[in-house]
Amino acid sequence: MDKRPIVDFFDRCASSWDANTVRRDAIIGKIMDAAGIHAGMDVLDVACGTGVLFPDYRARGVRTLTGIDISPEMVKIAVANNPDVTVICGDVEEADFPDKFDAIMVYNAFPHFFDPEHLIATLTEKLRVNGTLTVAHGMSREALQHHHSGAASHVSVDLLHENELAALFERCGLHITAKISDHEKYIVSGIFHG
């Protein structure tokens, strides 16, 4: 699949991304809790953008933090603002990492991956035993569908119903630890037992 339109879209958005981002700390806290983010973890933030969640990982005392994003312009901003974080410009579905992770987060980005099953299978392979994979959004599924129906419609697909995503997690060997879809957030999280 040609991912150039996705790269171009996010490159164009990068300079205004942080100014247009709505942070709801209470929701992010719930997402971090559901993902089990805590001190001493090695975390991978997939499609990290400008590093929106980096301060939240730091506040929880993670050991190492790696971000990856396909947009060079997003990565430039993330690197400039977070010199202590390893930020990689690349496609997570093709990337090799020197080690596995205790937690992998896909925050506000899942609909931009056009083959959800391939993504989840690929990310599961990057988890340590007892590692956690989380897909989360800081808004409801319905609000997200509406949000993506405009300028982002050509670079996104509909967000899976939480039951569909949970079933996909289970097919990939993940045991569901959180499945929440309400008026303010969407979270599916699972643990990999090996």
mmCIF file of C-alpha atoms in Angstrom:
data_model
loop_
_atom_site.group_PDB
_atom_site.id
_atom_site.type_symbol
_atom_site.label_atom_id
_atom_site.label_comp_id
_atom_site.label_asym_id
_atom_site.label_seq_id
_atom_site.Cartn_x
_atom_site.Cartn_y
_atom_site.Cartn_z
ATOM 1 C CA MET A 1 0.000 0.000 0.000
ATOM 2 C CA ASP A 2 1.197 3.488 -0.868
ATOM 3 C CA LYS A 3 1.430 5.414 2.405
ATOM 4 C CA ARG A 4 2.661 8.617 0.763
ATOM 5 C CA PRO A 5 -0.745 10.369 1.076
ATOM 6 C CA ILE A 6 -0.680 9.718 4.833
ATOM 7 C CA VAL A 7 2.871 11.055 5.123
ATOM 8 C CA ASP A 8 1.996 14.144 3.082
ATOM 9 C CA PHE A 9 -1.175 14.811 5.093
ATOM 10 C CA PHE A 10 0.605 14.701 8.448
ATOM 11 C CA ASP A 11 3.600 16.638 7.159
ATOM 12 C CA ARG A 12 1.187 19.428 6.204
ATOM 13 C CA CYS A 13 -0.504 19.294 9.631
ATOM 14 C CA ALA A 14 2.673 19.141 11.715
ATOM 15 C CA SER A 15 3.368 22.858 12.219
ATOM 16 C CA SER A 16 -0.090 23.519 13.672
ATOM 17 C CA TRP A 17 -0.617 20.145 15.334
ATOM 18 C CA ASP A 18 0.186 21.105 18.920
ATOM 19 C CA ALA A 19 -1.808 24.341 18.729
ATOM 20 C CA ASN A 20 -4.854 22.409 17.499
ATOM 21 C CA THR A 21 -4.528 19.508 19.946
ATOM 22 C CA VAL A 22 -7.109 19.393 22.724
ATOM 23 C CA ARG A 23 -5.578 17.825 25.840
ATOM 24 C CA ARG A 24 -7.936 16.325 28.356
ATOM 25 C CA ASP A 25 -5.639 15.249 31.154
ATOM 26 C CA ALA A 26 -8.279 13.247 33.039
ATOM 27 C CA ILE A 27 -8.989 11.148 29.918
ATOM 28 C CA ILE A 28 -5.280 10.663 29.208
ATOM 29 C CA GLY A 29 -4.838 9.527 32.810
ATOM 30 C CA LYS A 30 -7.554 6.911 32.346
ATOM 31 C CA ILE A 31 -5.897 5.732 29.131
ATOM 32 C CA MET A 32 -2.518 5.458 30.871
ATOM 33 C CA ASP A 33 -4.139 3.535 33.733
ATOM 34 C CA ALA A 34 -5.890 1.124 31.348
ATOM 35 C CA ALA A 35 -2.574 0.581 29.547
ATOM 36 C CA GLY A 36 -0.871 -0.156 32.856
ATOM 37 C CA ILE A 37 1.864 2.432 32.270
ATOM 38 C CA HIS A 38 4.112 2.567 35.331
ATOM 39 C CA ALA A 39 7.663 3.151 36.482
ATOM 40 C CA GLY A 40 10.429 1.033 35.001
ATOM 41 C CA MET A 41 8.695 0.141 31.729
ATOM 42 C CA ASP A 42 10.112 0.284 28.231
ATOM 43 C CA VAL A 43 7.402 1.939 26.114
ATOM 44 C CA LEU A 44 6.825 2.293 22.377
ATOM 45 C CA ASP A 45 4.506 5.109 21.268
ATOM 46 C CA VAL A 46 3.247 4.272 17.760
ATOM 47 C CA ALA A 47 2.393 7.197 15.464
ATOM 48 C CA CYS A 48 3.639 9.450 18.241
ATOM 49 C CA GLY A 49 3.254 12.620 16.188
ATOM 50 C CA THR A 50 4.831 15.573 17.958
ATOM 51 C CA GLY A 51 5.107 13.624 21.212
ATOM 52 C CA VAL A 52 1.766 14.563 22.748
ATOM 53 C CA LEU A 53 1.925 11.758 25.340
ATOM 54 C CA PHE A 54 5.641 11.959 26.123
ATOM 55 C CA PRO A 55 5.135 14.099 29.278
ATOM 56 C CA ASP A 56 2.567 11.587 30.549
ATOM 57 C CA TYR A 57 4.974 8.665 30.206
ATOM 58 C CA ARG A 58 7.714 10.679 31.907
ATOM 59 C CA ALA A 59 5.382 11.542 34.794
ATOM 60 C CA ARG A 60 4.866 7.820 35.378
ATOM 61 C CA GLY A 61 8.609 7.131 35.472
ATOM 62 C CA VAL A 62 9.009 4.853 32.475
ATOM 63 C CA ARG A 63 12.550 3.554 32.009
ATOM 64 C CA THR A 64 12.825 4.108 28.258
ATOM 65 C CA LEU A 65 10.530 5.784 25.782
ATOM 66 C CA THR A 66 10.648 5.270 22.025
ATOM 67 C CA GLY A 67 8.385 7.090 19.622
ATOM 68 C CA ILE A 68 7.890 6.242 15.966
ATOM 69 C CA ASP A 69 6.024 8.211 13.323
ATOM 70 C CA ILE A 70 5.877 8.016 9.536
ATOM 71 C CA SER A 71 5.814 11.815 9.087
ATOM 72 C CA PRO A 72 9.249 13.478 8.948
ATOM 73 C CA GLU A 73 7.771 16.848 9.927
ATOM 74 C CA MET A 74 6.039 15.409 13.006
ATOM 75 C CA VAL A 75 9.273 13.676 13.990
ATOM 76 C CA LYS A 76 11.288 16.913 13.647
ATOM 77 C CA ILE A 77 9.012 18.597 16.183
ATOM 78 C CA ALA A 78 9.011 15.598 18.529
ATOM 79 C CA VAL A 79 12.826 15.445 18.476
ATOM 80 C CA ALA A 80 13.233 19.200 18.978
ATOM 81 C CA ASN A 81 10.916 19.208 21.995
ATOM 82 C CA ASN A 82 12.047 15.909 23.526
ATOM 83 C CA PRO A 83 15.822 15.421 23.268
ATOM 84 C CA ASP A 84 15.669 12.683 25.931
ATOM 85 C CA VAL A 85 13.358 10.454 23.836
ATOM 86 C CA THR A 86 14.373 8.132 21.005
ATOM 87 C CA VAL A 87 12.150 9.210 18.114
ATOM 88 C CA ILE A 88 12.291 7.270 14.858
ATOM 89 C CA CYS A 89 10.963 8.382 11.504
ATOM 90 C CA GLY A 90 9.556 5.288 9.871
ATOM 91 C CA ASP A 91 6.742 2.838 9.347
ATOM 92 C CA VAL A 92 6.207 0.779 12.493
ATOM 93 C CA GLU A 93 4.949 -2.128 10.376
ATOM 94 C CA GLU A 94 8.387 -2.392 8.769
ATOM 95 C CA ALA A 95 10.633 -1.229 11.615
ATOM 96 C CA ASP A 96 13.066 -3.441 13.492
ATOM 97 C CA PHE A 97 13.812 -2.605 17.111
ATOM 98 C CA PRO A 98 16.793 -3.906 19.080
ATOM 99 C CA ASP A 99 14.574 -5.105 21.919
ATOM 100 C CA LYS A 100 10.937 -5.756 22.778
ATOM 101 C CA PHE A 101 8.678 -3.505 24.839
ATOM 102 C CA ASP A 102 6.679 -3.734 28.061
ATOM 103 C CA ALA A 103 3.965 -1.491 26.653
ATOM 104 C CA ILE A 104 2.973 -0.308 23.187
ATOM 105 C CA MET A 105 0.504 2.544 22.768
ATOM 106 C CA VAL A 106 -1.397 3.582 19.638
ATOM 107 C CA TYR A 107 -3.024 6.846 20.720
ATOM 108 C CA ASN A 108 -5.329 8.847 18.442
ATOM 109 C CA ALA A 109 -3.877 7.117 15.378
ATOM 110 C CA PHE A 110 -5.403 3.681 14.797
ATOM 111 C CA PRO A 111 -7.747 4.644 11.893
ATOM 112 C CA HIS A 112 -4.720 5.761 9.871
ATOM 113 C CA PHE A 113 -3.596 2.126 9.597
ATOM 114 C CA PHE A 114 -5.564 0.578 6.754
ATOM 115 C CA ASP A 115 -4.916 -3.064 7.704
ATOM 116 C CA PRO A 116 -5.753 -3.282 11.435
ATOM 117 C CA GLU A 117 -5.125 -7.018 11.708
ATOM 118 C CA HIS A 118 -1.644 -6.722 10.220
ATOM 119 C CA LEU A 119 -0.830 -3.834 12.551
ATOM 120 C CA ILE A 120 -1.978 -5.657 15.693
ATOM 121 C CA ALA A 121 -0.128 -8.843 14.693
ATOM 122 C CA THR A 122 3.041 -6.845 13.985
ATOM 123 C CA LEU A 123 2.869 -4.940 17.271
ATOM 124 C CA THR A 124 2.191 -8.105 19.280
ATOM 125 C CA GLU A 125 5.493 -9.489 17.965
ATOM 126 C CA LYS A 126 7.232 -6.444 19.471
ATOM 127 C CA LEU A 127 5.903 -7.119 23.002
ATOM 128 C CA ARG A 128 7.708 -8.872 25.805
ATOM 129 C CA VAL A 129 5.877 -11.637 27.636
ATOM 130 C CA ASN A 130 3.306 -9.911 29.870
ATOM 131 C CA GLY A 131 3.620 -6.775 27.755
ATOM 132 C CA THR A 132 0.557 -4.680 27.037
ATOM 133 C CA LEU A 133 -0.784 -3.294 23.759
ATOM 134 C CA THR A 134 -3.292 -0.438 23.902
ATOM 135 C CA VAL A 135 -5.310 1.298 21.199
ATOM 136 C CA ALA A 136 -6.933 4.455 22.546
ATOM 137 C CA HIS A 137 -8.626 7.663 21.506
ATOM 138 C CA GLY A 138 -9.408 10.700 23.611
ATOM 139 C CA MET A 139 -12.917 10.956 22.186
ATOM 140 C CA SER A 140 -15.842 8.688 21.482
ATOM 141 C CA ARG A 141 -15.923 6.393 18.475
ATOM 142 C CA GLU A 142 -18.803 8.401 17.007
ATOM 143 C CA ALA A 143 -17.021 11.743 17.510
ATOM 144 C CA LEU A 144 -13.904 10.331 15.888
ATOM 145 C CA GLN A 145 -15.849 9.105 12.833
ATOM 146 C CA HIS A 146 -17.273 12.616 12.449
ATOM 147 C CA HIS A 147 -13.844 14.205 12.962
ATOM 148 C CA HIS A 148 -12.283 12.046 10.232
ATOM 149 C CA SER A 149 -15.141 12.588 7.768
ATOM 150 C CA GLY A 150 -13.647 15.912 6.676
ATOM 151 C CA ALA A 151 -10.089 16.628 5.557
ATOM 152 C CA ALA A 152 -8.757 13.316 6.920
ATOM 153 C CA SER A 153 -11.270 11.095 5.115
ATOM 154 C CA HIS A 154 -8.740 10.040 2.453
ATOM 155 C CA VAL A 155 -6.117 9.042 5.046
ATOM 156 C CA SER A 156 -8.274 7.168 7.538
ATOM 157 C CA VAL A 157 -10.713 4.289 7.838
ATOM 158 C CA ASP A 158 -13.561 3.830 10.307
ATOM 159 C CA LEU A 159 -12.511 2.949 13.829
ATOM 160 C CA LEU A 160 -13.459 -0.639 14.573
ATOM 161 C CA HIS A 161 -16.200 -1.274 17.099
ATOM 162 C CA GLU A 162 -14.519 -2.092 20.405
ATOM 163 C CA ASN A 163 -15.838 -5.670 20.284
ATOM 164 C CA GLU A 164 -14.329 -6.170 16.817
ATOM 165 C CA LEU A 165 -10.981 -4.801 17.945
ATOM 166 C CA ALA A 166 -11.044 -6.934 21.094
ATOM 167 C CA ALA A 167 -11.690 -10.025 18.948
ATOM 168 C CA LEU A 168 -8.775 -9.048 16.707
ATOM 169 C CA PHE A 169 -6.536 -8.674 19.788
ATOM 170 C CA GLU A 170 -7.548 -12.145 20.949
ATOM 171 C CA ARG A 171 -6.823 -13.670 17.520
ATOM 172 C CA CYS A 172 -3.320 -12.204 17.808
ATOM 173 C CA GLY A 173 -2.736 -13.796 21.218
ATOM 174 C CA LEU A 174 -3.633 -10.890 23.499
ATOM 175 C CA HIS A 175 -5.812 -11.309 26.602
ATOM 176 C CA ILE A 176 -8.201 -8.345 26.929
ATOM 177 C CA THR A 177 -7.639 -6.251 30.053
ATOM 178 C CA ALA A 178 -9.707 -3.177 29.091
ATOM 179 C CA LYS A 179 -12.508 -2.552 26.627
ATOM 180 C CA ILE A 180 -14.126 0.849 27.015
ATOM 181 C CA SER A 181 -16.122 2.887 24.545
ATOM 182 C CA ASP A 182 -18.136 5.750 25.956
ATOM 183 C CA HIS A 183 -18.961 9.383 25.230
ATOM 184 C CA GLU A 184 -15.434 10.609 25.999
ATOM 185 C CA LYS A 185 -12.936 7.852 25.209
ATOM 186 C CA TYR A 186 -12.201 4.595 23.409
ATOM 187 C CA ILE A 187 -9.744 2.089 24.868
ATOM 188 C CA VAL A 188 -8.913 -1.497 24.003
ATOM 189 C CA SER A 189 -5.979 -2.979 25.867
ATOM 190 C CA GLY A 190 -4.583 -6.482 26.019
ATOM 191 C CA ILE A 191 -1.721 -8.366 27.621
ATOM 192 C CA PHE A 192 0.545 -10.794 25.792
ATOM 193 C CA HIS A 193 1.257 -13.959 27.753
ATOM 194 C CA GLY A 194 3.581 -15.425 25.142
#
